[in-house]
Amino acid sequence: MTKEIKVLSKDEVATSVDQFTAGLTQYLGELGLPNQHVLVPVQERQRVIANVPDVIELIDANRKSTSIYLSKFIAACGAGLFDAALNFIWDETVVNLRNKVARFDLEYFYDSVVTDTKRRAKLKDEDDLQKIEEWELIRGCHLTGILSDIGYKHLDYIRDMRNWASAAHPNQNDLTGFQLISWLETCIREVIAKEPEGPVIEVKRFLNSIRNTTLTEQDALYIRAGIENLPPELATSVLRTLFGMYTTKDTAVQIKSNIKLVAGSAWTVAPDEVKYECGFKYATFASNGEVDRKEAANEFLSVVGGLPFLPNDTLALEMADKIDSLFAAHTGFNNFHNEPAHARALEAYVSSAGTVPDAVRKSYVKTLVMARIGNGHGVSDMAVPYYERLIMKFGEAELREVACLLTDREFSSRIGLGSCPSNFRALLGRLAPPTNQVTQQAFTQIQGATDAQIPNLGKDSAYKRLLGVG
């Protein structure tokens, strides 16, 4: 049976607090210290003390017995030190949030809030929560769903007030009793008396399954469905965590196998911002010489179709390597058999929009078109689907490069072989019509040329002037 808290009457509070205030004021004066504007008026203290019982009742008995900073809060309010009281509210909230994070999923929290790979590597257990700034703690709890949207907004405001109006920093700000009791209620309702629920619990459950069980395809179906229904902020945190788990050194093979089963769904629902973040981490591993983590990141991004989200410089380097490999396979022995694997590898780096870094555009277009029109003896039928998908994504910049191919000596030599000129003309007919007038005119000239004329078109001075090439 809960013991009822006796609320003192206004007169009782006023009498006892007045006596304390008078005595302390006199003592400060005797010490030669300031004794004015040190303690808040008795009326404001009474407002807090009169309302505290109703607010404290929101907390269950077990939590009450360990809430030391709430006791200090009430003591500070009774003494008239509201700036200190605000600090104690905040301290209790921070302690509670850290406990929730530790009980919920530390790895999930760290992966969600810390994007710097070097710093993340230093965060391993509950003790490391002390290294997390308080604003990061609140943000991380929001990202992982421990804090609701409204709770996050309220706590961020209270944190700001704590920084500027509490005893944490020198100040002479006036706080009222109603302000304090309101902030106390917010912290209790949104943090101290509240546990994670709904989708957040689902995330905890399936992360535990990924780490500790062997998932079947049937198990993965349910997890994928759950991921696809997550709110965007939770989807962001889940993708960060899966990527972090997969690229951590010594991650068990079974965990990686589990992640492969569900990572595609997390990638699909997460915003592009976090996808580019994963790509940046890949580049960071590469630049730091972390070969194992780079390879793991490459595996992860390959599984989810995320290689196009690499930083532009890194994407250009990776694509250049794949383009060179495809060109070597196309011009080498047994090319019809070897081309498909290299074409497939290149396609993994090209987004659905067909965006290509400027640095590799010329070689990209040349290699694909040469491979698609064949070598005069035929075309690699198994590679054709890859070539068609990539070529049909050509944008205006790539279409111009197609027109300029005839001025390239190697290409002009190829275009005169066997069925190559007719294949080239047919390819132009399947491309999206250029919007640039110069490219349009170049395409018209190519389409109007005979098979014998096409190889020499790139040497024609009028054609070169049209394209503005030397």
Short mmCIF file of C-alpha atoms in Angstrom, two decimals:
data_model
loop_
_atom_site.label_atom_id
_atom_site.label_comp_id
_atom_site.label_asym_id
_atom_site.label_seq_id
_atom_site.Cartn_x
_atom_site.Cartn_y
_atom_site.Cartn_z
CA MET A 1 0.00 0.00 0.00
CA THR A 2 1.41 3.37 -1.05
CA LYS A 3 1.88 5.79 1.80
CA GLU A 4 0.17 9.10 1.13
CA ILE A 5 2.49 12.09 0.99
CA LYS A 6 1.37 14.85 3.32
CA VAL A 7 1.33 18.19 1.53
CA LEU A 8 2.14 21.05 3.85
CA SER A 9 -0.22 23.97 4.01
CA LYS A 10 0.75 27.32 2.61
CA ASP A 11 1.18 28.77 6.08
CA GLU A 12 3.35 25.82 7.26
CA VAL A 13 5.62 26.11 4.24
CA ALA A 14 5.82 29.88 4.56
CA THR A 15 6.68 29.74 8.26
CA SER A 16 9.45 27.12 8.01
CA VAL A 17 10.95 28.54 4.83
CA ASP A 18 10.82 32.09 6.17
CA GLN A 19 12.72 31.02 9.25
CA PHE A 20 15.38 29.29 7.14
CA THR A 21 15.66 32.28 4.79
CA ALA A 22 15.95 34.82 7.61
CA GLY A 23 18.62 32.80 9.38
CA LEU A 24 20.67 32.18 6.23
CA THR A 25 20.39 35.80 5.10
CA GLN A 26 21.65 36.99 8.46
CA TYR A 27 24.51 34.47 8.43
CA LEU A 28 25.63 35.54 4.94
CA GLY A 29 25.59 39.15 6.04
CA GLU A 30 27.74 38.37 9.06
CA LEU A 31 30.24 36.71 6.72
CA GLY A 32 30.33 39.84 4.60
CA LEU A 33 28.86 38.01 1.59
CA PRO A 34 25.97 39.15 -0.64
CA ASN A 35 22.65 38.17 0.91
CA GLN A 36 20.21 39.70 -1.57
CA HIS A 37 18.88 37.87 -4.67
CA VAL A 38 20.51 34.64 -3.48
CA LEU A 39 17.32 32.70 -2.71
CA VAL A 40 14.10 32.81 -4.72
CA PRO A 41 10.97 34.16 -2.98
CA VAL A 42 9.09 31.81 -0.65
CA GLN A 43 5.97 31.99 -2.86
CA GLU A 44 7.86 30.46 -5.78
CA ARG A 45 9.27 27.67 -3.60
CA GLN A 46 5.82 26.88 -2.32
CA ARG A 47 4.52 26.43 -5.85
CA VAL A 48 7.08 23.71 -6.49
CA ILE A 49 6.66 21.91 -3.16
CA ALA A 50 2.86 21.98 -3.45
CA ASN A 51 2.93 20.37 -6.91
CA VAL A 52 5.82 17.93 -6.50
CA PRO A 53 3.78 15.06 -4.94
CA ASP A 54 1.47 14.75 -7.97
CA VAL A 55 4.40 14.74 -10.37
CA ILE A 56 6.54 12.31 -8.35
CA GLU A 57 3.63 9.85 -8.24
CA LEU A 58 4.15 9.29 -11.98
CA ILE A 59 7.29 7.27 -11.07
CA ASP A 60 7.04 3.69 -9.82
CA ALA A 61 8.41 2.79 -6.40
CA ASN A 62 11.56 1.07 -7.66
CA ARG A 63 12.68 4.08 -9.65
CA LYS A 64 11.85 6.48 -6.84
CA SER A 65 14.18 4.69 -4.46
CA THR A 66 17.18 5.29 -6.73
CA SER A 67 16.37 8.81 -7.94
CA ILE A 68 18.94 10.62 -5.78
CA TYR A 69 18.98 13.74 -7.94
CA LEU A 70 15.21 14.20 -7.50
CA SER A 71 15.79 14.34 -3.75
CA LYS A 72 18.46 16.96 -4.33
CA PHE A 73 16.07 18.81 -6.65
CA ILE A 74 13.41 19.04 -3.93
CA ALA A 75 15.98 20.06 -1.32
CA ALA A 76 17.31 22.80 -3.61
CA CYS A 77 13.79 24.06 -4.30
CA GLY A 78 12.99 24.19 -0.58
CA ALA A 79 16.20 26.10 0.05
CA GLY A 80 15.35 28.58 -2.71
CA LEU A 81 18.20 27.61 -5.05
CA PHE A 82 16.25 27.13 -8.28
CA ASP A 83 19.33 27.31 -10.51
CA ALA A 84 20.79 24.33 -8.65
CA ALA A 85 17.43 22.54 -8.76
CA LEU A 86 17.34 22.78 -12.55
CA ASN A 87 20.78 21.22 -12.65
CA PHE A 88 19.56 18.31 -10.53
CA ILE A 89 16.57 17.71 -12.84
CA TRP A 90 18.97 17.46 -15.72
CA ASP A 91 21.40 15.20 -13.87
CA GLU A 92 18.60 12.74 -13.04
CA THR A 93 17.47 12.75 -16.67
CA VAL A 94 20.97 12.11 -18.02
CA VAL A 95 21.58 9.27 -15.56
CA ASN A 96 18.27 7.69 -16.54
CA LEU A 97 18.94 7.99 -20.27
CA ARG A 98 22.37 6.38 -19.88
CA ASN A 99 20.82 3.50 -17.97
CA LYS A 100 18.20 3.02 -20.66
CA VAL A 101 20.83 2.99 -23.40
CA ALA A 102 22.93 0.46 -21.48
CA ARG A 103 19.92 -1.83 -20.93
CA PHE A 104 18.62 -1.43 -24.47
CA ASP A 105 21.44 -1.92 -27.04
CA LEU A 106 24.78 -0.17 -26.68
CA GLU A 107 26.13 -1.08 -30.13
CA TYR A 108 22.92 0.14 -31.75
CA PHE A 109 23.18 3.43 -29.88
CA TYR A 110 26.87 4.02 -30.66
CA ASP A 111 26.44 3.17 -34.35
CA SER A 112 23.46 5.52 -34.57
CA VAL A 113 25.01 8.61 -33.01
CA VAL A 114 28.77 8.36 -33.74
CA THR A 115 29.60 8.52 -37.45
CA ASP A 116 33.36 9.08 -37.05
CA THR A 117 34.87 5.60 -37.51
CA LYS A 118 37.97 6.34 -35.40
CA ARG A 119 35.92 7.66 -32.51
CA ARG A 120 33.38 4.86 -32.83
CA ALA A 121 36.15 2.27 -32.46
CA LYS A 122 36.90 3.62 -28.97
CA LEU A 123 33.31 3.19 -27.71
CA LYS A 124 32.70 -0.34 -26.50
CA ASP A 125 30.84 -0.64 -23.19
CA GLU A 126 28.63 1.17 -20.69
CA ASP A 127 31.53 3.09 -19.14
CA ASP A 128 32.16 4.76 -22.50
CA LEU A 129 28.79 6.49 -22.32
CA GLN A 130 30.59 9.09 -20.22
CA LYS A 131 32.49 10.04 -23.40
CA ILE A 132 29.23 10.94 -25.15
CA GLU A 133 28.30 14.62 -24.93
CA GLU A 134 24.90 15.29 -23.42
CA TRP A 135 23.52 16.72 -26.67
CA GLU A 136 24.71 13.54 -28.41
CA LEU A 137 23.03 11.42 -25.76
CA ILE A 138 19.68 13.11 -26.39
CA ARG A 139 20.10 12.97 -30.16
CA GLY A 140 21.15 9.32 -30.05
CA CYS A 141 18.17 8.39 -27.88
CA HIS A 142 15.94 10.13 -30.39
CA LEU A 143 17.56 8.37 -33.37
CA THR A 144 17.15 4.98 -31.71
CA GLY A 145 13.57 5.65 -30.61
CA ILE A 146 14.24 5.71 -26.87
CA LEU A 147 13.03 9.32 -26.96
CA SER A 148 9.90 10.35 -28.84
CA ASP A 149 9.86 13.34 -31.20
CA ILE A 150 8.08 15.52 -28.66
CA GLY A 151 10.31 14.25 -25.84
CA TYR A 152 13.41 15.09 -27.84
CA LYS A 153 12.22 18.63 -28.52
CA HIS A 154 11.33 19.25 -24.89
CA LEU A 155 14.58 17.81 -23.56
CA ASP A 156 16.68 19.76 -26.02
CA TYR A 157 15.01 22.94 -24.76
CA ILE A 158 15.52 21.95 -21.11
CA ARG A 159 19.16 21.15 -21.88
CA ASP A 160 19.56 24.61 -23.36
CA MET A 161 17.95 26.21 -20.30
CA ARG A 162 20.17 24.12 -18.03
CA ASN A 163 23.20 25.49 -19.85
CA TRP A 164 22.13 29.11 -19.52
CA ALA A 165 19.94 29.38 -16.44
CA SER A 166 21.16 26.75 -13.99
CA ALA A 167 24.05 26.51 -11.54
CA ALA A 168 26.04 24.70 -14.24
CA HIS A 169 27.31 28.11 -15.37
CA PRO A 170 27.55 31.54 -13.72
CA ASN A 171 24.30 33.46 -14.22
CA GLN A 172 21.73 35.69 -12.58
CA ASN A 173 18.62 34.41 -14.35
CA ASP A 174 15.29 34.25 -12.52
CA LEU A 175 13.45 30.91 -12.68
CA THR A 176 9.87 30.45 -11.48
CA GLY A 177 8.33 27.59 -9.55
CA PHE A 178 5.91 26.77 -12.36
CA GLN A 179 8.78 26.55 -14.86
CA LEU A 180 10.66 24.10 -12.67
CA ILE A 181 7.66 21.89 -11.96
CA SER A 182 6.80 21.85 -15.68
CA TRP A 183 10.33 20.77 -16.64
CA LEU A 184 10.32 18.15 -13.89
CA GLU A 185 7.05 16.72 -15.21
CA THR A 186 8.42 16.62 -18.77
CA CYS A 187 11.56 14.78 -17.72
CA ILE A 188 9.54 12.27 -15.70
CA ARG A 189 6.90 11.64 -18.37
CA GLU A 190 9.28 11.45 -21.33
CA VAL A 191 12.27 9.75 -19.70
CA ILE A 192 12.25 8.67 -16.06
CA ALA A 193 8.83 6.97 -16.02
CA LYS A 194 8.81 5.85 -19.65
CA GLU A 195 10.26 2.77 -21.33
CA PRO A 196 10.85 2.20 -25.08
CA GLU A 197 7.87 0.70 -26.87
CA GLY A 198 6.42 -0.24 -30.27
CA PRO A 199 8.83 -0.32 -33.24
CA VAL A 200 11.78 0.33 -30.93
CA ILE A 201 11.23 -2.99 -29.18
CA GLU A 202 11.00 -4.69 -32.57
CA VAL A 203 14.39 -3.25 -33.53
CA LYS A 204 15.91 -4.55 -30.31
CA ARG A 205 14.41 -7.98 -30.94
CA PHE A 206 15.65 -8.43 -34.48
CA LEU A 207 19.13 -7.02 -33.74
CA ASN A 208 19.36 -9.63 -31.00
CA SER A 209 18.31 -12.31 -33.50
CA ILE A 210 20.95 -11.18 -36.00
CA ARG A 211 23.68 -11.36 -33.37
CA ASN A 212 22.69 -14.55 -31.59
CA THR A 213 20.80 -16.90 -33.93
CA THR A 214 21.07 -18.47 -37.34
CA LEU A 215 18.35 -16.87 -39.45
CA THR A 216 16.43 -18.83 -42.07
CA GLU A 217 14.86 -17.23 -45.11
CA GLN A 218 11.49 -17.49 -43.35
CA ASP A 219 12.88 -15.65 -40.30
CA ALA A 220 14.32 -12.99 -42.59
CA LEU A 221 10.93 -12.44 -44.25
CA TYR A 222 9.42 -11.25 -40.97
CA ILE A 223 12.42 -9.08 -40.13
CA ARG A 224 12.43 -7.48 -43.58
CA ALA A 225 8.73 -6.71 -43.27
CA GLY A 226 9.33 -5.11 -39.89
CA ILE A 227 12.21 -3.00 -41.19
CA GLU A 228 10.19 -1.77 -44.15
CA ASN A 229 7.55 -0.38 -41.76
CA LEU A 230 9.98 1.51 -39.54
CA PRO A 231 9.84 5.31 -39.25
CA PRO A 232 12.62 7.02 -41.27
CA GLU A 233 14.71 7.93 -38.22
CA LEU A 234 14.73 4.33 -36.98
CA ALA A 235 15.49 3.04 -40.48
CA THR A 236 18.49 5.36 -40.51
CA SER A 237 19.77 3.97 -37.21
CA VAL A 238 19.21 0.37 -38.27
CA LEU A 239 21.18 0.82 -41.50
CA ARG A 240 24.07 2.45 -39.61
CA THR A 241 24.09 -0.42 -37.16
CA LEU A 242 23.98 -3.17 -39.78
CA PHE A 243 26.80 -1.49 -41.72
CA GLY A 244 28.79 -1.04 -38.52
CA MET A 245 28.32 -4.66 -37.49
CA TYR A 246 29.26 -5.95 -40.93
CA THR A 247 32.44 -3.88 -41.18
CA THR A 248 33.67 -4.42 -37.62
CA LYS A 249 36.79 -6.54 -37.40
CA ASP A 250 36.29 -10.19 -36.46
CA THR A 251 32.52 -10.14 -36.99
CA ALA A 252 31.37 -13.77 -37.11
CA VAL A 253 30.56 -15.25 -40.51
CA GLN A 254 27.08 -16.22 -39.29
CA ILE A 255 26.29 -12.64 -38.27
CA LYS A 256 27.37 -11.42 -41.71
CA SER A 257 25.18 -14.07 -43.34
CA ASN A 258 22.22 -12.89 -41.24
CA ILE A 259 22.87 -9.27 -42.18
CA LYS A 260 22.96 -10.13 -45.89
CA LEU A 261 19.44 -11.54 -45.57
CA VAL A 262 17.92 -8.30 -44.25
CA ALA A 263 20.26 -5.45 -45.22
CA GLY A 264 18.53 -4.79 -48.54
CA SER A 265 15.30 -3.78 -46.80
CA ALA A 266 17.15 -1.42 -44.45
CA TRP A 267 18.90 0.15 -47.44
CA THR A 268 15.66 0.60 -49.37
CA VAL A 269 13.80 2.48 -46.63
CA ALA A 270 16.73 4.55 -45.32
CA PRO A 271 17.19 8.12 -46.65
CA ASP A 272 19.96 8.87 -49.15
CA GLU A 273 21.84 10.85 -46.50
CA VAL A 274 22.80 7.73 -44.56
CA LYS A 275 23.54 5.81 -47.79
CA TYR A 276 26.14 8.41 -48.76
CA GLU A 277 27.42 8.19 -45.18
CA CYS A 278 28.10 4.46 -45.69
CA GLY A 279 29.87 5.28 -48.94
CA PHE A 280 32.03 7.85 -47.16
CA LYS A 281 33.00 5.31 -44.52
CA TYR A 282 34.11 2.95 -47.31
CA ALA A 283 36.36 5.72 -48.64
CA THR A 284 37.67 6.37 -45.12
CA PHE A 285 38.62 2.71 -44.66
CA ALA A 286 40.42 2.80 -48.01
CA SER A 287 42.34 6.00 -47.26
CA ASN A 288 43.34 4.73 -43.81
CA GLY A 289 44.66 1.47 -45.22
CA GLU A 290 42.05 -0.61 -43.33
CA VAL A 291 41.96 -3.29 -46.01
CA ASP A 292 39.74 -5.78 -44.17
CA ARG A 293 37.13 -3.16 -43.31
CA LYS A 294 37.23 -1.73 -46.83
CA GLU A 295 36.59 -5.18 -48.29
CA ALA A 296 33.77 -5.78 -45.81
CA ALA A 297 32.23 -2.41 -46.71
CA ASN A 298 32.51 -3.29 -50.39
CA GLU A 299 30.71 -6.59 -49.73
CA PHE A 300 27.94 -4.83 -47.82
CA LEU A 301 27.44 -2.13 -50.45
CA SER A 302 27.48 -4.75 -53.21
CA VAL A 303 24.77 -6.74 -51.45
CA VAL A 304 22.46 -3.73 -51.09
CA GLY A 305 23.30 -2.08 -54.43
CA GLY A 306 25.01 0.81 -52.68
CA LEU A 307 28.26 1.22 -54.61
CA PRO A 308 26.92 4.25 -56.57
CA PHE A 309 26.78 6.10 -53.23
CA LEU A 310 30.55 6.22 -52.88
CA PRO A 311 32.12 9.71 -52.76
CA ASN A 312 32.71 11.03 -56.26
CA ASP A 313 36.51 10.65 -56.22
CA THR A 314 36.32 7.13 -54.81
CA LEU A 315 33.57 6.20 -57.24
CA ALA A 316 35.69 7.44 -60.14
CA LEU A 317 38.67 5.34 -59.01
CA GLU A 318 36.58 2.23 -58.53
CA MET A 319 34.78 2.67 -61.86
CA ALA A 320 38.05 3.33 -63.70
CA ASP A 321 39.34 -0.01 -62.47
CA LYS A 322 36.17 -1.83 -63.60
CA ILE A 323 36.14 -0.03 -66.97
CA ASP A 324 39.77 -1.01 -67.60
CA SER A 325 39.02 -4.61 -66.68
CA LEU A 326 36.04 -4.73 -69.04
CA PHE A 327 38.01 -3.17 -71.87
CA ALA A 328 40.82 -5.68 -71.34
CA ALA A 329 38.35 -8.55 -71.34
CA HIS A 330 36.67 -7.22 -74.50
CA THR A 331 39.93 -6.88 -76.41
CA GLY A 332 41.49 -10.05 -74.99
CA PHE A 333 41.29 -13.75 -75.76
CA ASN A 334 37.94 -15.54 -75.31
CA ASN A 335 36.21 -12.20 -74.83
CA PHE A 336 32.65 -13.41 -75.40
CA HIS A 337 32.98 -15.68 -72.37
CA ASN A 338 34.87 -13.22 -70.15
CA GLU A 339 32.94 -9.99 -70.73
CA PRO A 340 29.73 -10.72 -68.72
CA ALA A 341 31.42 -10.91 -65.32
CA HIS A 342 33.23 -7.60 -65.87
CA ALA A 343 30.09 -5.94 -67.24
CA ARG A 344 28.15 -7.06 -64.17
CA ALA A 345 30.86 -5.69 -61.87
CA LEU A 346 30.76 -2.31 -63.62
CA GLU A 347 26.97 -2.11 -63.49
CA ALA A 348 27.08 -2.35 -59.69
CA TYR A 349 28.66 1.12 -59.55
CA VAL A 350 26.07 2.88 -61.71
CA SER A 351 22.95 4.31 -60.07
CA SER A 352 19.45 4.04 -61.47
CA ALA A 353 19.87 7.58 -62.79
CA GLY A 354 23.02 6.56 -64.69
CA THR A 355 25.17 9.27 -63.08
CA VAL A 356 28.85 8.89 -63.96
CA PRO A 357 31.81 10.89 -62.59
CA ASP A 358 33.26 13.32 -65.13
CA ALA A 359 36.71 11.76 -64.79
CA VAL A 360 35.64 8.42 -66.27
CA ARG A 361 32.83 9.43 -68.63
CA LYS A 362 34.88 9.29 -71.84
CA SER A 363 36.37 5.84 -71.17
CA TYR A 364 33.03 4.59 -69.79
CA VAL A 365 31.12 5.52 -72.95
CA LYS A 366 33.86 4.29 -75.28
CA THR A 367 34.19 0.90 -73.58
CA LEU A 368 30.45 0.25 -73.41
CA VAL A 369 29.75 1.27 -77.00
CA MET A 370 32.70 -0.69 -78.40
CA ALA A 371 31.65 -3.78 -76.47
CA ARG A 372 28.02 -3.39 -77.56
CA ILE A 373 28.68 -3.00 -81.30
CA GLY A 374 31.10 -5.92 -81.18
CA ASN A 375 34.54 -6.57 -82.65
CA GLY A 376 33.50 -7.38 -86.20
CA HIS A 377 33.08 -11.06 -85.38
CA GLY A 378 30.09 -10.73 -83.08
CA VAL A 379 28.95 -9.55 -79.68
CA SER A 380 29.02 -11.25 -76.27
CA ASP A 381 25.37 -12.27 -76.05
CA MET A 382 25.53 -12.92 -72.31
CA ALA A 383 26.90 -9.43 -71.71
CA VAL A 384 24.38 -7.64 -73.96
CA PRO A 385 21.74 -7.18 -71.20
CA TYR A 386 24.29 -5.34 -69.03
CA TYR A 387 25.40 -3.15 -71.91
CA GLU A 388 21.84 -2.30 -72.88
CA ARG A 389 20.84 -1.31 -69.35
CA LEU A 390 23.89 0.89 -68.90
CA ILE A 391 23.77 2.51 -72.35
CA MET A 392 20.06 3.25 -72.06
CA LYS A 393 20.86 5.32 -68.96
CA PHE A 394 23.11 7.67 -70.95
CA GLY A 395 22.36 11.30 -70.23
CA GLU A 396 23.14 14.37 -72.34
CA ALA A 397 26.84 14.36 -71.41
CA GLU A 398 27.21 10.71 -72.38
CA LEU A 399 25.33 11.23 -75.65
CA ARG A 400 27.82 13.90 -76.64
CA GLU A 401 30.65 11.47 -75.93
CA VAL A 402 28.94 8.96 -78.24
CA ALA A 403 29.01 11.54 -81.05
CA CYS A 404 32.68 12.27 -80.32
CA LEU A 405 33.65 8.60 -80.50
CA LEU A 406 34.15 8.85 -84.25
CA THR A 407 37.06 11.25 -83.67
CA ASP A 408 38.83 8.61 -81.53
CA ARG A 409 41.38 6.67 -83.60
CA GLU A 410 40.83 3.36 -81.85
CA PHE A 411 37.07 3.60 -82.20
CA SER A 412 37.21 4.77 -85.83
CA SER A 413 39.33 1.70 -86.63
CA ARG A 414 36.78 -0.55 -84.96
CA ILE A 415 33.76 1.02 -86.61
CA GLY A 416 34.94 -0.11 -90.03
CA LEU A 417 34.84 -3.82 -89.15
CA GLY A 418 32.09 -6.16 -90.28
CA SER A 419 28.70 -5.33 -88.78
CA CYS A 420 30.08 -2.62 -86.46
CA PRO A 421 28.83 0.41 -88.46
CA SER A 422 25.30 -0.96 -88.80
CA ASN A 423 25.30 -1.96 -85.12
CA PHE A 424 26.44 1.56 -84.20
CA ARG A 425 23.70 3.17 -86.27
CA ALA A 426 21.10 0.83 -84.75
CA LEU A 427 22.35 1.68 -81.26
CA LEU A 428 21.90 5.41 -81.88
CA GLY A 429 18.35 4.72 -82.95
CA ARG A 430 17.56 3.15 -79.57
CA LEU A 431 19.04 5.98 -77.50
CA ALA A 432 16.94 8.77 -76.08
CA PRO A 433 16.98 11.70 -78.56
CA PRO A 434 19.54 14.34 -77.51
CA THR A 435 18.19 17.71 -76.45
CA ASN A 436 21.44 19.48 -77.33
CA GLN A 437 21.23 20.78 -80.92
CA VAL A 438 24.89 20.05 -81.68
CA THR A 439 24.55 16.43 -80.56
CA GLN A 440 21.29 16.16 -82.51
CA GLN A 441 23.00 17.30 -85.70
CA ALA A 442 25.90 14.89 -85.15
CA PHE A 443 23.49 11.98 -84.67
CA THR A 444 21.62 13.00 -87.83
CA GLN A 445 24.84 12.95 -89.85
CA ILE A 446 25.78 9.52 -88.49
CA GLN A 447 22.34 8.11 -89.25
CA GLY A 448 22.52 9.48 -92.77
CA ALA A 449 25.97 8.08 -93.52
CA THR A 450 26.60 4.76 -95.25
CA ASP A 451 28.57 1.95 -93.63
CA ALA A 452 31.57 2.98 -95.70
CA GLN A 453 31.26 6.67 -94.75
CA ILE A 454 30.87 6.25 -90.97
CA PRO A 455 34.52 5.28 -90.25
CA ASN A 456 35.75 8.48 -91.94
CA LEU A 457 33.12 10.82 -90.53
CA GLY A 458 35.27 11.64 -87.51
CA LYS A 459 38.05 12.89 -89.82
CA ASP A 460 35.73 15.31 -91.59
CA SER A 461 36.62 18.92 -90.68
CA ALA A 462 32.99 20.05 -90.75
CA TYR A 463 32.02 17.27 -88.31
CA LYS A 464 34.91 18.23 -86.00
CA ARG A 465 33.91 21.90 -86.10
CA LEU A 466 30.36 20.94 -85.26
CA LEU A 467 31.52 19.12 -82.10
CA GLY A 468 34.25 21.65 -81.34
CA VAL A 469 37.02 19.05 -81.25
CA GLY A 470 40.51 19.30 -82.67
#
